Coordinates of C-alpha atoms in Angstrom, one line a residue:
Chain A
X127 CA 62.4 67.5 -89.1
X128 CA 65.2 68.1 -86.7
X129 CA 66.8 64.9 -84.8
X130 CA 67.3 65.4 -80.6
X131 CA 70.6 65.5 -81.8
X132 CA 70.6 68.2 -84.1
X133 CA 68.9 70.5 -81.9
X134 CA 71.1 69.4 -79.0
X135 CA 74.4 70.6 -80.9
X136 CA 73.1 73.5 -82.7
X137 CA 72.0 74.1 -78.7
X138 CA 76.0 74.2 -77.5
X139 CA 76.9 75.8 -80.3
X140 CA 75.1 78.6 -79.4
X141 CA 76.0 78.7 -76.0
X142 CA 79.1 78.6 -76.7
X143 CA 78.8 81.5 -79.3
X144 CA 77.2 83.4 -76.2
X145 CA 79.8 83.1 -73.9
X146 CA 82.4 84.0 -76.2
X147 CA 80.4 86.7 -76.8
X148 CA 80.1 87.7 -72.9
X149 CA 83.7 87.1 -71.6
X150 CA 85.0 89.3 -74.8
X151 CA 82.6 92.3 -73.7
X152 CA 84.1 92.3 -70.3
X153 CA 88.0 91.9 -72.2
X154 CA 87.9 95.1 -74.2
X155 CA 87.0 97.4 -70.5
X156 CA 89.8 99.9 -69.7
X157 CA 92.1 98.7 -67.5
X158 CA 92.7 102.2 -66.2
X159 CA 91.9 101.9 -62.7
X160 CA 89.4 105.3 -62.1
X161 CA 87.9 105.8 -58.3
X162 CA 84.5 107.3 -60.7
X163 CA 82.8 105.3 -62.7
X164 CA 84.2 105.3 -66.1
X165 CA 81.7 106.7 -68.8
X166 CA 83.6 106.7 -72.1
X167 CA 81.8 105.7 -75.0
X168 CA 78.8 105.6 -73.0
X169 CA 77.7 109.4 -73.2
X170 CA 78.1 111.9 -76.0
X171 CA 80.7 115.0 -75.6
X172 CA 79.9 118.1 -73.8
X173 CA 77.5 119.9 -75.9
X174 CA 75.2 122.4 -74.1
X175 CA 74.0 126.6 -75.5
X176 CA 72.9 128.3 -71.8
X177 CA 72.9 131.7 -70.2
X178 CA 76.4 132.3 -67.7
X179 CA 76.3 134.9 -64.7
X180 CA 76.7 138.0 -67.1
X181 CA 73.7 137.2 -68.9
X182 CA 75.7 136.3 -72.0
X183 CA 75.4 132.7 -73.9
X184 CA 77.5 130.6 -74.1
X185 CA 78.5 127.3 -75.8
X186 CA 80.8 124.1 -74.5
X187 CA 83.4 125.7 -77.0
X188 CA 84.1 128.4 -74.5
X189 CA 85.7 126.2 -72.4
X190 CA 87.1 123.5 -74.3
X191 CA 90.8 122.8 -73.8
X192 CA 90.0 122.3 -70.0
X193 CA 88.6 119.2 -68.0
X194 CA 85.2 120.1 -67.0
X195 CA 84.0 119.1 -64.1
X196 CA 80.2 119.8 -64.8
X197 CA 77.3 119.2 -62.1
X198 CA 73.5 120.2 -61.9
X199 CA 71.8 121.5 -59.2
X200 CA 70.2 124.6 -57.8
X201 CA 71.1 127.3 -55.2
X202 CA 68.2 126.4 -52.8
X203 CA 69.7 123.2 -52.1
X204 CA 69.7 122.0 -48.6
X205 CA 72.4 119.3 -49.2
X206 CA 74.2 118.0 -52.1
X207 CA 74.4 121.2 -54.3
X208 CA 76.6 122.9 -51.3
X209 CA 78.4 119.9 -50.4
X210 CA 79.0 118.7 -53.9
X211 CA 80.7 122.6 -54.8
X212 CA 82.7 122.7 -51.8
X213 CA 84.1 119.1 -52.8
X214 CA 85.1 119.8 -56.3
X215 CA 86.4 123.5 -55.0
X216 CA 88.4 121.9 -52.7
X217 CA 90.3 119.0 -54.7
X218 CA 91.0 121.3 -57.5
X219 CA 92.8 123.8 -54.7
X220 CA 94.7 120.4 -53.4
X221 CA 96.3 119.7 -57.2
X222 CA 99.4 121.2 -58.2
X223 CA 99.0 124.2 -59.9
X224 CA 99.4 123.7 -63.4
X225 CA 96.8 121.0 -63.0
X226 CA 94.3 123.5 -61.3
X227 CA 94.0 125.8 -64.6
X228 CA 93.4 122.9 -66.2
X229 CA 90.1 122.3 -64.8
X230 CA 86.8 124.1 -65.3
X231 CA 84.1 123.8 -62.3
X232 CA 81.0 124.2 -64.5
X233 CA 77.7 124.7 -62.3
X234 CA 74.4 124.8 -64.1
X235 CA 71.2 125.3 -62.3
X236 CA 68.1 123.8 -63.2
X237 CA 65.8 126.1 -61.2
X238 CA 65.3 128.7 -63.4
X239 CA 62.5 130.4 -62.2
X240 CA 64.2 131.2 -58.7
X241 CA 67.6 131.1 -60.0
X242 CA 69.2 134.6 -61.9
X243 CA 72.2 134.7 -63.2
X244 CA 73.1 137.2 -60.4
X245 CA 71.8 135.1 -58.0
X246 CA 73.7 132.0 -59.2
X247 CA 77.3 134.5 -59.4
X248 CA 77.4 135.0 -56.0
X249 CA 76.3 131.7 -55.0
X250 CA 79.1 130.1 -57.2
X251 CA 81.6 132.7 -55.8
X252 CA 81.3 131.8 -52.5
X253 CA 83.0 128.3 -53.4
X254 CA 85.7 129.1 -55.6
X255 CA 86.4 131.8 -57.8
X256 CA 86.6 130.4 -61.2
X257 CA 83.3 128.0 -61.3
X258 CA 81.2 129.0 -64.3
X259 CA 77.3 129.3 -63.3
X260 CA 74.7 128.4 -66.1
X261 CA 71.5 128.4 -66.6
X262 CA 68.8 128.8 -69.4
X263 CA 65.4 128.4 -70.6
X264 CA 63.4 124.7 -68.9
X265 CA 63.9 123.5 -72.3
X266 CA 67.8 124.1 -72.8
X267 CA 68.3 122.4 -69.5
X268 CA 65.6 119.7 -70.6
X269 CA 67.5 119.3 -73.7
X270 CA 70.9 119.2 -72.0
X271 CA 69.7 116.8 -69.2
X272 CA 68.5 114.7 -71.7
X273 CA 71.6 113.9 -73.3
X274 CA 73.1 113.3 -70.1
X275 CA 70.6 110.9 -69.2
X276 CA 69.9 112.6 -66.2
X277 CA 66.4 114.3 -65.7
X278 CA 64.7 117.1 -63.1
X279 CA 62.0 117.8 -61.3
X280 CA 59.6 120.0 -59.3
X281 CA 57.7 119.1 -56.0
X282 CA 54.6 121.2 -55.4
X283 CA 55.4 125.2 -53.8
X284 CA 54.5 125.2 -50.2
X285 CA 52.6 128.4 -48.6
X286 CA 55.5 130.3 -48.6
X287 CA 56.6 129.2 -52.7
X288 CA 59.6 127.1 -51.6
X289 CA 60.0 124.0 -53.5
X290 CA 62.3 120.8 -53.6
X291 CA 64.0 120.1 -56.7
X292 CA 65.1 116.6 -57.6
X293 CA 68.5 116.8 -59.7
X294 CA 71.4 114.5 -60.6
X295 CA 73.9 113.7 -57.3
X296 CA 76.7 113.4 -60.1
X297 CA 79.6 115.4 -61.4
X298 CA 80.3 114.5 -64.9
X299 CA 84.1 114.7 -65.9
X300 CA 84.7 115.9 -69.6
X301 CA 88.5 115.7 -71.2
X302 CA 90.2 118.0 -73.0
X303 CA 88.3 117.2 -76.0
X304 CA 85.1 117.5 -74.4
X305 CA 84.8 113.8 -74.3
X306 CA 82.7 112.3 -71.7
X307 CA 85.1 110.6 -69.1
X308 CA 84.2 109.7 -65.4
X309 CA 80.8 110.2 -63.4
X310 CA 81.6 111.0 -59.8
X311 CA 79.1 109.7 -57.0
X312 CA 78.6 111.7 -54.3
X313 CA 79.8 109.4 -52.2
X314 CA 83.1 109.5 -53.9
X315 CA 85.9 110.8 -51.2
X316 CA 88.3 113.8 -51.8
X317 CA 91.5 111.4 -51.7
X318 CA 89.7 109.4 -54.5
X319 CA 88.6 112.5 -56.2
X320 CA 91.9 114.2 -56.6
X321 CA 93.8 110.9 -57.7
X322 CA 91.2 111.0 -60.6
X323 CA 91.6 114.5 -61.6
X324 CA 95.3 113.9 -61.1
X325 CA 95.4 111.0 -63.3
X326 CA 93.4 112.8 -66.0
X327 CA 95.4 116.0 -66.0
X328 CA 98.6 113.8 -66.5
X329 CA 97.3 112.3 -69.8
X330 CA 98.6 113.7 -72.7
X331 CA 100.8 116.2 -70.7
Chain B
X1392 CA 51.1 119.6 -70.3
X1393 CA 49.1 118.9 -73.2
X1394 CA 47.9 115.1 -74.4
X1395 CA 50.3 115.8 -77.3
X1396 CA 53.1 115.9 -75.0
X1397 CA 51.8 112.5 -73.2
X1398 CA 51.9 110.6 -76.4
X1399 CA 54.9 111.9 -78.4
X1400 CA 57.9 110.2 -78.2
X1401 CA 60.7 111.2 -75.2
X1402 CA 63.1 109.5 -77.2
X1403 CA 62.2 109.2 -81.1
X1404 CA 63.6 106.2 -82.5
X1405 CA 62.7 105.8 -85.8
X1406 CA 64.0 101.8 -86.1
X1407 CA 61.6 101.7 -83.2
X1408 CA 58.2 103.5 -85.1
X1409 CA 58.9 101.8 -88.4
X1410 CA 59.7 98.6 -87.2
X1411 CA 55.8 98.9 -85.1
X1412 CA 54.5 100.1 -88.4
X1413 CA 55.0 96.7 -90.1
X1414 CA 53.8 94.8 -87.8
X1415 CA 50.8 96.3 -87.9
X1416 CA 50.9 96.6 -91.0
X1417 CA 51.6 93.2 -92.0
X1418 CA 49.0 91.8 -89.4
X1419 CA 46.8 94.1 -91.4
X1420 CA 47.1 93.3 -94.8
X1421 CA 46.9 89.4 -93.9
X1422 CA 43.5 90.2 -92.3
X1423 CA 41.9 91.8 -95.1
X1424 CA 43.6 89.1 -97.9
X1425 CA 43.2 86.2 -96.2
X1426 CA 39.8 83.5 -96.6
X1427 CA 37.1 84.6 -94.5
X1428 CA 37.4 81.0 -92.9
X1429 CA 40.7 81.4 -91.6
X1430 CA 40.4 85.0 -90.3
X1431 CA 40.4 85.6 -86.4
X1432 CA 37.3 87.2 -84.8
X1433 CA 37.0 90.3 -83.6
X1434 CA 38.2 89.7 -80.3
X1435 CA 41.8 88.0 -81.4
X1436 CA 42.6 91.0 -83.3
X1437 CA 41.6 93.0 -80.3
X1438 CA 44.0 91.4 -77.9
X1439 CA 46.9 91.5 -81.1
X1440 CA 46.4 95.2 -81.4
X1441 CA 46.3 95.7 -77.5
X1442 CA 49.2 93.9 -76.7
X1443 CA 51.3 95.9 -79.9
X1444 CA 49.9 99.2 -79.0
X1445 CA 50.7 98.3 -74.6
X1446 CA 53.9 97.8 -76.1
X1447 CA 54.7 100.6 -78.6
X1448 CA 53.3 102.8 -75.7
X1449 CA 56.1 102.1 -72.8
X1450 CA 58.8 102.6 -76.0
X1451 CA 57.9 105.4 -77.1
X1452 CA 55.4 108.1 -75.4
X1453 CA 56.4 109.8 -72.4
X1454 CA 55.9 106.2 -70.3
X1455 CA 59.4 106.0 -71.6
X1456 CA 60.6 109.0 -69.5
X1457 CA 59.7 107.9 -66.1
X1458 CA 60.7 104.5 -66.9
X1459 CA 64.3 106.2 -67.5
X1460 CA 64.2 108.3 -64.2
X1461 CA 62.1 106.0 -62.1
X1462 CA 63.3 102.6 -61.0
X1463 CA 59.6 101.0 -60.6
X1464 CA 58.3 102.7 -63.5
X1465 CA 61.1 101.1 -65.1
X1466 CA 60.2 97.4 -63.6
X1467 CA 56.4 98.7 -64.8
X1468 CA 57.8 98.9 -68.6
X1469 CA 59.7 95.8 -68.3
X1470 CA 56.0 93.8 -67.0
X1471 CA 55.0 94.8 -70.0
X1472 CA 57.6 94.4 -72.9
X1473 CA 58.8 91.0 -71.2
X1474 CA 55.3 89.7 -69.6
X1475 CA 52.2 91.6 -70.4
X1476 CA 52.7 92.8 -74.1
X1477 CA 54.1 89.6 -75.5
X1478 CA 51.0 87.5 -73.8
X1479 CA 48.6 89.0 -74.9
X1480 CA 50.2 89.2 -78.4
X1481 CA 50.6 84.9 -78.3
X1482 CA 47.4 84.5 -76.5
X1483 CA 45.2 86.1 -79.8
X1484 CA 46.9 83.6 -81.6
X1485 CA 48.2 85.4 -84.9
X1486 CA 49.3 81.5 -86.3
X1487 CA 46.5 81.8 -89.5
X1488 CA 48.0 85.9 -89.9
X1489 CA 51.4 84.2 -89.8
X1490 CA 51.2 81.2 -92.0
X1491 CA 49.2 83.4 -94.8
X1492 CA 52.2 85.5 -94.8
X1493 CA 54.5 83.1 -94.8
X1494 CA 52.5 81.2 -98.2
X1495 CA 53.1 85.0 -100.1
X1496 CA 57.2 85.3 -99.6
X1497 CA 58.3 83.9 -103.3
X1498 CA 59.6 80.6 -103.2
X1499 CA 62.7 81.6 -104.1
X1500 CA 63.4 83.6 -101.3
X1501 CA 62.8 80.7 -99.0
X1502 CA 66.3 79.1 -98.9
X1503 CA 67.9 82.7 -97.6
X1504 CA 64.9 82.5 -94.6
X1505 CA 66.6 79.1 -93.6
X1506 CA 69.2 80.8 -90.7
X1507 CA 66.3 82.5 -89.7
X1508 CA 64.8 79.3 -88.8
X1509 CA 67.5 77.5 -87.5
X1510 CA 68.3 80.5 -84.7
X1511 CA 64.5 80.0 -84.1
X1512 CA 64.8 76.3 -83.5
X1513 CA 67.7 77.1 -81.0
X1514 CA 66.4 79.6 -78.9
X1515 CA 62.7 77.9 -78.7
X1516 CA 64.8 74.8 -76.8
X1517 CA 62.9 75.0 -74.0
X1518 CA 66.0 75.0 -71.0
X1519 CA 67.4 78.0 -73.5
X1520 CA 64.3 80.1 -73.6
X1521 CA 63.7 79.1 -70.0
X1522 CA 67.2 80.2 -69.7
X1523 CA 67.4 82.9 -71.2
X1524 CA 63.8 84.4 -69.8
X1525 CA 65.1 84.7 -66.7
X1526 CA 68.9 85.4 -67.3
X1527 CA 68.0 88.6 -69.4
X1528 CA 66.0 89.6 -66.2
X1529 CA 69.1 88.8 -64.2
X1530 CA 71.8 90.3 -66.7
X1531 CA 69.6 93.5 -67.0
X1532 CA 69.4 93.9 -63.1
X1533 CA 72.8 93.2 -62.3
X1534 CA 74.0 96.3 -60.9
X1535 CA 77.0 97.6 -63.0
X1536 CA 75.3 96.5 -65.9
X1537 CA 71.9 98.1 -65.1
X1538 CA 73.8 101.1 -64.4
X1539 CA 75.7 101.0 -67.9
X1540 CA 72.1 100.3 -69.5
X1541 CA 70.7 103.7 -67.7
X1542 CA 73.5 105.9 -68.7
X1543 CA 73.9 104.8 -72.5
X1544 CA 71.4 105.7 -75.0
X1545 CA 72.5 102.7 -77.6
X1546 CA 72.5 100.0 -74.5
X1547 CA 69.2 101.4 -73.3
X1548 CA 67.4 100.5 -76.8
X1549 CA 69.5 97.4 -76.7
X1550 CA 68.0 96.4 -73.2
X1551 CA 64.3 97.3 -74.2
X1552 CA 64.5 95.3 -77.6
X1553 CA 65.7 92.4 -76.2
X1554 CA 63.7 92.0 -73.1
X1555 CA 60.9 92.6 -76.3
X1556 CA 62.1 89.6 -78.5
X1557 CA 62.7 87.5 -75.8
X1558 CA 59.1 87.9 -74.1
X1559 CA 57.5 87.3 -77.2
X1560 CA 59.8 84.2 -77.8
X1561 CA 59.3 82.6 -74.6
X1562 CA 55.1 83.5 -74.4
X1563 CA 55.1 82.0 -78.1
X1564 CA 56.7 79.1 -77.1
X1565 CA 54.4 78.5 -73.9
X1566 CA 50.9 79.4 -75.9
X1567 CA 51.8 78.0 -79.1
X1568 CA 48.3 77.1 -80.1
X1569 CA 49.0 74.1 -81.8
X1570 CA 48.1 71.0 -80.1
X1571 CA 51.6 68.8 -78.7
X1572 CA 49.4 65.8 -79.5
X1573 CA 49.2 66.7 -83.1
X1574 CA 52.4 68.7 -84.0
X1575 CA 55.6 69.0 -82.7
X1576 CA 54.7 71.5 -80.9
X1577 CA 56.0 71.7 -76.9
X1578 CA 54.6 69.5 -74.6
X1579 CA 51.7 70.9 -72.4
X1580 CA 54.1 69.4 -68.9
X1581 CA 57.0 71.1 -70.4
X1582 CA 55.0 74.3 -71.3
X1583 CA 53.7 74.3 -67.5
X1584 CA 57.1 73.3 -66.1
X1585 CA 59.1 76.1 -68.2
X1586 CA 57.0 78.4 -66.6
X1587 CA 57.3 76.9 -63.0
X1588 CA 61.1 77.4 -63.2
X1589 CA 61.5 80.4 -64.4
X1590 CA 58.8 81.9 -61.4
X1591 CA 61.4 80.9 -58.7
X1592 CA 64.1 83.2 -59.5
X1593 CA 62.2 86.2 -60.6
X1594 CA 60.7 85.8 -56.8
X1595 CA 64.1 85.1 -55.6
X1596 CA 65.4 88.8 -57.4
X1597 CA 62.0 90.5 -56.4
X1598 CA 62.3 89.5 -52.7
X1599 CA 66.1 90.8 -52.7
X1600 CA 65.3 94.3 -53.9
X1601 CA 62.4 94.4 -51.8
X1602 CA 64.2 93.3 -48.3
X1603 CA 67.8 94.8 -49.9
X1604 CA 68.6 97.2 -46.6
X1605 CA 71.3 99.6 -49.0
X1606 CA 70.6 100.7 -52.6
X1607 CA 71.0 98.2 -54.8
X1608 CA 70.4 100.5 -57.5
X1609 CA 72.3 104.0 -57.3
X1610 CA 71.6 104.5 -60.8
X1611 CA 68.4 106.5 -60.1
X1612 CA 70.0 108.3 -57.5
X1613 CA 72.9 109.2 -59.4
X1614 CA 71.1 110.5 -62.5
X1615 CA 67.8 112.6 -60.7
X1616 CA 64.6 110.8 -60.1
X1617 CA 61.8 112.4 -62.5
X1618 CA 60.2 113.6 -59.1
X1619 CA 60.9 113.9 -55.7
X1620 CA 60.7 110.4 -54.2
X1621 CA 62.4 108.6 -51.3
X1622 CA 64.8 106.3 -52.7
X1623 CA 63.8 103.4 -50.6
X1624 CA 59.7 103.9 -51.8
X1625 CA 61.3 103.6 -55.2
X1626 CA 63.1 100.6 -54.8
X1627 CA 60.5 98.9 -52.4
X1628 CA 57.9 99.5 -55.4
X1629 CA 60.1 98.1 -58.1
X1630 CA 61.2 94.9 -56.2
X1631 CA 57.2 94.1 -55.9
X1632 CA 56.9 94.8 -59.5
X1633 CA 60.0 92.1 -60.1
X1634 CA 58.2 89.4 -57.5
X1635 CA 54.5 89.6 -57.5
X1636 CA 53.3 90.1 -60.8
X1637 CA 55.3 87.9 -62.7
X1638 CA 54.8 85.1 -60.3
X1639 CA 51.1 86.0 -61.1
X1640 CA 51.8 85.7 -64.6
X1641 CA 53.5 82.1 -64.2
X1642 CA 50.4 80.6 -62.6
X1643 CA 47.9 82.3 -64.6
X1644 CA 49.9 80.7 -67.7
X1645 CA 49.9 77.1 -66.0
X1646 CA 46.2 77.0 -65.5
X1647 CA 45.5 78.3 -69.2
X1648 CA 47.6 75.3 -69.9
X1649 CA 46.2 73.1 -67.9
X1650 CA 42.5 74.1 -69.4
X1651 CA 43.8 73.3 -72.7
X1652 CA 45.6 70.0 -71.9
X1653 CA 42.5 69.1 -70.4
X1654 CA 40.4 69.9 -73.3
X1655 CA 42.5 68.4 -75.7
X1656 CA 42.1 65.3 -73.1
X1657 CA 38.1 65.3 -73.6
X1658 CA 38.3 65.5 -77.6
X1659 CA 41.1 62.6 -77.6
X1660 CA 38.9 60.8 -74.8
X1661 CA 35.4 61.3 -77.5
X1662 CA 37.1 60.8 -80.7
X1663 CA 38.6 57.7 -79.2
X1664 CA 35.3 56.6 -77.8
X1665 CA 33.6 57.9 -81.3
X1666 CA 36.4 55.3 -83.4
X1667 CA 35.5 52.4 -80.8
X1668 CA 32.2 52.6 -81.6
X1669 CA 32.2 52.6 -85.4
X1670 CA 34.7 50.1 -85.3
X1671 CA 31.9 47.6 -83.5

């Protein structure tokens, strides 16, 4: 049998234990100050095998030296696909220029049944010249979205076969390495956007 | 999409099969080794195997994908690991299953069990576990940390598991079938008050999500919803999934232990009488 008093210290003890435990979790966050939210360590590195706008495959190893900026979407979007583009365009335009070929836009659709690769070309092209458009088979991007915890899906064709798709708001930011980095909301402003990419171009330069 | 696709795994996690697999198992081989006498009826093993199985099923079919995509889904799976699962799992009473496995681990082996039993001791304090019930709620649904949980694979098994131990914990602890009067077993007051205090502030949470005017979870929003869904219909759902049923669960668990300290009351009351008499 266990005393009131036994139980009582072995009872602090572990509280104690617990909130060591705690305030040391919240010690070992980066102190880099990032406008996004900071994902490293959280997500795997960029990993994906889907179809660009020439129809060829391709593999995160095509691009890898470069930050990638990569977002998923589909070129029906009403909202958030164009707005989200024209963003990203934008801020890498506003860095200085040996920042700028730094960074890889990487678009990937998850609407594959409307989107071609042709389709997706000239729809990335009207943004920016250099975003890469990808797509694949429903179970590449399944795959893909998966280990991105991020997820997509389908509402019901009206008469005329439109559809809304439900897709991830976010831009994920990969390093040089491919490492998973920063998750930008969509709410994220320009001004915040560009002191992140800045800040992330400068490291290791 | 076929049943296959229902019932497989979204996320395989192989800890996560084995570690149902012995339980099962286990619970199994005590059944068919154990005396007749002490063997639970046909309905205890029922309600064991439901509440494993209820469990198992949120963890690992596709249940598990909308819970990762879908914010009430998500409250849905938590009911279950942290409320429903874990009830009914105490509530068949698996004691005699328990205590015949417990008489076959080799004496020896005892002595290295004895942490094991003092962690137990800890966490069964009843302000810990009442504590700790609804801080993992809390901790879980704190909004950098919830969306940390959704974006991580390791904290995401991390949250499930522990929301897991701790309901079965705290539901053991509260149904523990052995009588106060006889053992040392909880107190039925403390039992009922335990789960009193720990209703208020899973109403207190529920109500917030529910009348929260912004998104108090982004998380969702952020990482695509598993269908189209207005945000606010998402988060109204999963606050009344926070409030109403646990606050269900709380009272339904104080009247089974009021039934039981009042039954307990009537044997003392005609055993008492019964000793009275014979001594006359």
């Amino acid at each position: 049998m266990f005393s009131a008093k036994h139980i009582t210290v072995r009872f602090l003890v572990l509280a104690a234990s617990l909130a060591a435990l705690l305030s040391l979790s919240g010690c070992s966050s980066d102190q880099e100050n990032w406008n996004a939210k900071d994902i490293s360590g959280l997500m795997p590195e960029l990993a994906y095998q889907l179809t660009d706008t020439s129809g060829d495959m391709v593999t995160a190893e095509d691009s890898a030296g470069n930050i990638r900026l990569m977002f998923f979407g589909f070129t029906s979007c009403p909202d958030i696909c164009p707005t989200t583009l024209q963003k990203l365009a934008q801020a890498v335009q506003k860095l200085p220029e040996d920042a700028q070929e730094d960074m890889q836009i990487i678009f990937v659709s998850v609407d594959p049944n409307r989107d071609t690769p042709e389709r997706i070309k000239s729809y990335v092209d009207f943004f920016s010249d250099g975003i890469i458009g990808l797509t694949g088979e429903e179970e590449n991007l399944r795959e893909l979205s998966k280990r991105y915890r991020t997820t997509f899906g389908y509402e019901e064709p009206d008469d005329k076969g439109n559809y809304a798709v439900s897709h991830s708001g976010a831009v994920y930011v990969f390093d040089r390495n491919g490492k998973a980095r920063l998750l930008v909301r969509p709410e994220q402003s320009m001004d915040a956007l560009i002191a992140d990419l800045t800040a992330l171009a400068n490291e290791g330069a | 999409m076929s049943a296959a696709e229902y019932l497989l795994p979204y996320d395989f996690s192989p800890l996560t099969i084995l570690t149902y697999i012995t339980v099962l198992g286990l619970y199994s081989y005590g059944l068919f080794s154990m005396p007749n006498s002490d063997r639970p009826g046909a309905g205890r093993i029922f309600t064991f195997t439901l509440g494993v199985l209820l469990c198992y099923g949120v963890m690992q079919t596709l249940f598990d994908y909308y819970s990762q995509y879908m914010f009430f889904v998500h409250r849905g799976q938590h009911l279950i690991l942290h409320h429903l699962g874990p009830i009914l799992i105490a509530l068949s009473n698996p004691l005699p299953v328990m205590q015949y496995l417990y008489r076959q681990i080799p004496k020896s082996a005892l002595p290295f069990l004895a942490p094991v039993g003092w962690v137990y001791r800890c966490l069964q304090h009843p302000v810990l576990a009442s504590l700790l019930f609804f801080g993992l709620i809390y901790l879980w649904l704190w909004p950098p940390i919830h969306f940390d949980a959704m974006l991580s694979r390791d904290l995401y098994w991390v949250m499930n598991w522990s929301m897991l131990i701790d309901g079965l914990l705290f539901w053991w602890l509260i149904f523990d079938p052995r009588s106060p009067a006889t053992t040392n077993a909880l107190g039925y007051g403390k039992r009922m008050l335990c789960l009193a205090v720990v209703a208020i502030p899973q109403m207190v949470l529920g109500a917030y999500i529910v009348f929260a005017r912004g998104m108090v979870y982004d998380v969702y929003e952020v990482c695509g919803r598993a269908w189209p869904m207005p945000p606010e219909t998402d988060q109204l759902l999963g606050g009344l999934l926070t409030w109403i049923p646990p606050a269900m669960m709380s009272i339904l668990g104080i009247l089974i232990i009021l039934r039981r300290a009042m039954r307990d009351d009537t044997t003392s009351n005609v055993s008492n009488k019964a000793a009275k008499e014979a001594t006359q």
